[in-house]
Amino acid sequence: MKNKCCNHELNEECGCGLCRTRINHLGVTLNNKEILQDINLEIYCGDLTAVIGPNGAGKTTLFKAILGEIPHTGTIEFLDPKDNKKGRPVIGYVPQKLDFDNSSPVTVLDLFTATYNRFPVWLGSSQKTKKRVQKNLTLVQAEHLLNRKLGALSGGELQRVLLALALDPVPNLLFLDEPVSGIDQKGLELFYDIVSRLRQDYDLSIILVSHDLNLVVKYADRVILLNHATIECCGTAAEVFDNEKVIETFGLGWAKGNFESKRKEEEQTHDRTMV
Amino acid sequence: MIEQWYRLLDALLPLAWLEYDFMKNALLAVLLVTPILGILGTMIVNNRMAFFSDALGHSALTGVAAGVVLGIQSPFWALLVFSVLFAVAVISVKNANTASTDTIIGVFSSTAVALGIVILSHNGGFNKYSGYLIGDLLSITPSELGILALIFVLVLVFWAGWFNKLLLVSVNQSLAKSRGIHVRFYEFVFAIVIAVVVTFAIRWVGILIISSLLVLPAAASRNIAANTRQYHVFAVIIALISGLAGLILSYFWGTATGATIVLVLALFFAGTFIWKISTR
């Protein structure tokens, strides 16, 4: 099976897991305080990497540095399969929440139109734009939300809409900042089912910041523990959750039982790759 | 140009209150100023910048004082420079993230007002400047109307070209950043545009109520609007109707025009608010 690749220029040559985003010696210092130091990370196409860590460990800062929102040292590059540097990756970002006035009359369509077009939203949206938005919303089972106001969406609906927004144009790297609150369990499962499906369809590299370790065990190929401003531990969910430091940080007696289901998931992924 | 406007009004609206040239001027001013403030207001309300625009109006007092100290005949340029500097300073300090936004704006606003009053009240001469507090729309001259028309066009061009980016920045800064939008740049540009428009409008509208003309049309409009386009359309219509009604009422009551307009706007807000509650 041939997948659409996250690197549009290399549609033909690029198969699963060949192109990647490389983060080299990334460091962030704000107000003379070192918030991140010497972060090294390679994220391959089709990989879902989960970042876990206690509050204040620098997860949000890592996001912002990769987005280019705050100054950082080190480099972030997107590499094609032959290791040619392609510059900064195209990033799709699904924010944790919109710090936005709920009573504001901005609809889902308005948000998409503002993102895609220069033609001002206050003069309306063209049929062409509407179709494009409709198509993207269908990907995340949210086509019925087109004319809803952003403030009227439930937490889960908003996450799906923002996911659809992040997928056009198809990003080299997709960031999911998991909401801490406001999404019920059902909404969360639907969201991650959609993410898993899209990951296969588009061969996406995904970085997920999560507080829900159950979900991490279920969906992540790789887990990174961010603590004390750097990556303290990195590996599969089983490896990371066995690590003494992690058990100490999170108090994780319970996680061990989940590895069985995780292993099954991995086997399935493996089978899929073979096909 | 202005002669044609006079003749047009004489032909179309032969009303008693429109016999005077100053009322014809004021009418044109209302038709130019209220929609512009209404449109900019939609984003001010979205960005929760009502307090910021209020502070900007207050800072004009120091602008006037600076003009007086520097011995400039018309304090307009001093006002403009000061307003823009004020806007840039507030946004810069806000972005340093050391205190909450309203605290920072409060500090700037009260400092500016105090400084203005201290300078202008030197030797007990404050009364000379009290006109700035309530404004005087009826004193607008034809050449000032020309400048106003230019601003009107410039704001529309700005709003047509840059609105989408401003909207994304307003919804979520990180999201905008991931779309390659220079968030800080747009933040500053928007603040400066507001500063410039407020400076132009303040002589006729008045320091005390300029922010009401920015905030109230949008606040009333969002009670009934279902999307961004309606938000704009309703805000402009409400601003225009209130402007006209306020001008006419102020003529018959002999009251300050700007404040009368604000009262009509407040009625619109009350009406739309009740409509919103009752249809929920």
Coordinates of C-alpha atoms in Angstrom, one line a residue, chain B residues 75-196:
Chain B
P75 CA -1.7 70.0 19.4
F76 CA -2.8 67.4 16.8
W77 CA 0.7 66.1 15.9
A78 CA 1.8 65.9 19.5
L79 CA -1.4 64.0 20.2
L80 CA -0.7 61.6 17.3
V81 CA 2.9 60.9 18.3
F82 CA 2.0 60.4 21.9
S83 CA -1.0 58.1 21.2
V84 CA 1.1 55.8 19.0
L85 CA 4.0 55.8 21.6
F86 CA 1.5 55.0 24.3
A87 CA 0.0 52.1 22.3
V88 CA 3.4 50.7 21.6
A89 CA 4.5 51.0 25.2
V90 CA 1.4 49.3 26.6
I91 CA 1.7 46.4 24.2
S92 CA 5.4 46.0 24.8
V93 CA 5.0 46.0 28.6
K94 CA 2.1 43.6 28.3
N95 CA 4.2 41.2 26.2
A96 CA 6.9 41.2 28.9
N97 CA 4.3 39.2 30.9
T98 CA 5.1 40.5 34.3
A99 CA 1.6 41.4 35.4
S100 CA -1.9 41.0 34.1
T101 CA -3.0 43.1 31.2
D102 CA -5.6 45.2 32.9
T103 CA -3.2 46.0 35.7
I104 CA -0.6 47.3 33.2
I105 CA -3.1 49.3 31.2
G106 CA -4.5 50.7 34.5
V107 CA -1.0 51.9 35.5
F108 CA -0.3 53.5 32.1
S109 CA -3.8 55.0 31.8
S110 CA -3.8 56.7 35.3
T111 CA -0.2 57.9 34.8
A112 CA -1.1 59.5 31.5
V113 CA -4.2 61.2 32.9
A114 CA -2.4 62.4 36.0
L115 CA 0.5 63.8 33.9
G116 CA -1.9 65.5 31.5
I117 CA -3.9 67.1 34.3
V118 CA -0.8 68.3 36.2
I119 CA 0.7 70.0 33.1
L120 CA -2.6 71.5 31.9
S121 CA -3.7 72.7 35.3
H122 CA -0.5 74.5 35.9
N123 CA -1.5 78.1 36.9
G124 CA -5.1 77.0 37.0
G125 CA -5.7 77.0 33.3
F126 CA -7.4 73.6 32.9
N127 CA -10.8 75.0 31.8
K128 CA -9.3 76.0 28.4
Y129 CA -8.9 72.3 27.6
S130 CA -12.0 70.9 29.0
G131 CA -13.4 70.9 25.4
Y132 CA -11.3 67.8 24.8
L133 CA -13.1 65.9 27.5
I134 CA -16.5 65.9 25.8
G135 CA -15.6 66.8 22.3
D136 CA -17.5 69.0 19.8
L137 CA -18.7 67.3 16.7
L138 CA -20.5 70.5 15.5
S139 CA -17.2 72.4 15.2
I140 CA -15.8 70.2 12.5
T141 CA -14.6 72.1 9.4
P142 CA -14.7 71.0 5.7
S143 CA -11.0 70.5 5.5
E144 CA -11.1 68.3 8.6
L145 CA -13.9 66.3 6.9
G146 CA -11.5 65.7 4.0
I147 CA -8.9 64.2 6.4
L148 CA -11.7 62.1 7.9
A149 CA -12.7 60.8 4.5
L150 CA -9.1 59.8 3.8
I151 CA -9.0 57.9 7.2
F152 CA -12.3 56.2 6.3
V153 CA -10.8 54.9 3.0
L154 CA -7.5 53.9 4.6
V155 CA -9.1 51.9 7.4
L156 CA -11.4 50.1 4.9
V157 CA -8.3 49.1 2.8
F158 CA -6.4 48.0 5.9
W159 CA -9.5 46.0 7.1
A160 CA -9.9 44.3 3.7
G161 CA -6.3 43.4 3.4
W162 CA -5.3 42.3 6.9
F163 CA -8.5 41.3 8.7
N164 CA -8.0 37.5 8.2
K165 CA -4.6 37.5 9.9
L166 CA -5.8 39.7 12.7
L167 CA -8.7 37.3 13.3
L168 CA -6.3 34.3 13.5
V169 CA -4.1 36.1 15.9
S170 CA -7.1 37.0 18.0
V171 CA -8.4 33.4 18.1
N172 CA -5.1 31.8 19.1
Q173 CA -1.5 33.2 18.9
S174 CA 0.2 29.8 18.8
L175 CA -2.1 28.7 16.1
A176 CA -1.5 31.8 14.1
K177 CA 2.3 31.3 14.6
S178 CA 2.1 27.8 13.3
R179 CA 0.5 29.3 10.1
G180 CA 3.5 31.5 9.6
I181 CA 1.9 34.7 10.9
H182 CA 4.1 37.2 12.7
V183 CA 1.9 37.6 15.8
R184 CA 3.7 40.5 17.5
F185 CA 3.8 42.5 14.3
Y186 CA 0.0 42.3 13.8
E187 CA -0.6 43.0 17.5
F188 CA 1.4 46.2 17.2
V189 CA -0.1 47.2 13.8
F190 CA -3.6 46.9 15.2
A191 CA -2.8 48.8 18.3
I192 CA -1.2 51.6 16.3
V193 CA -4.2 51.8 13.8
I194 CA -6.5 52.2 16.8
A195 CA -4.2 54.9 18.3
V196 CA -4.3 56.8 15.0

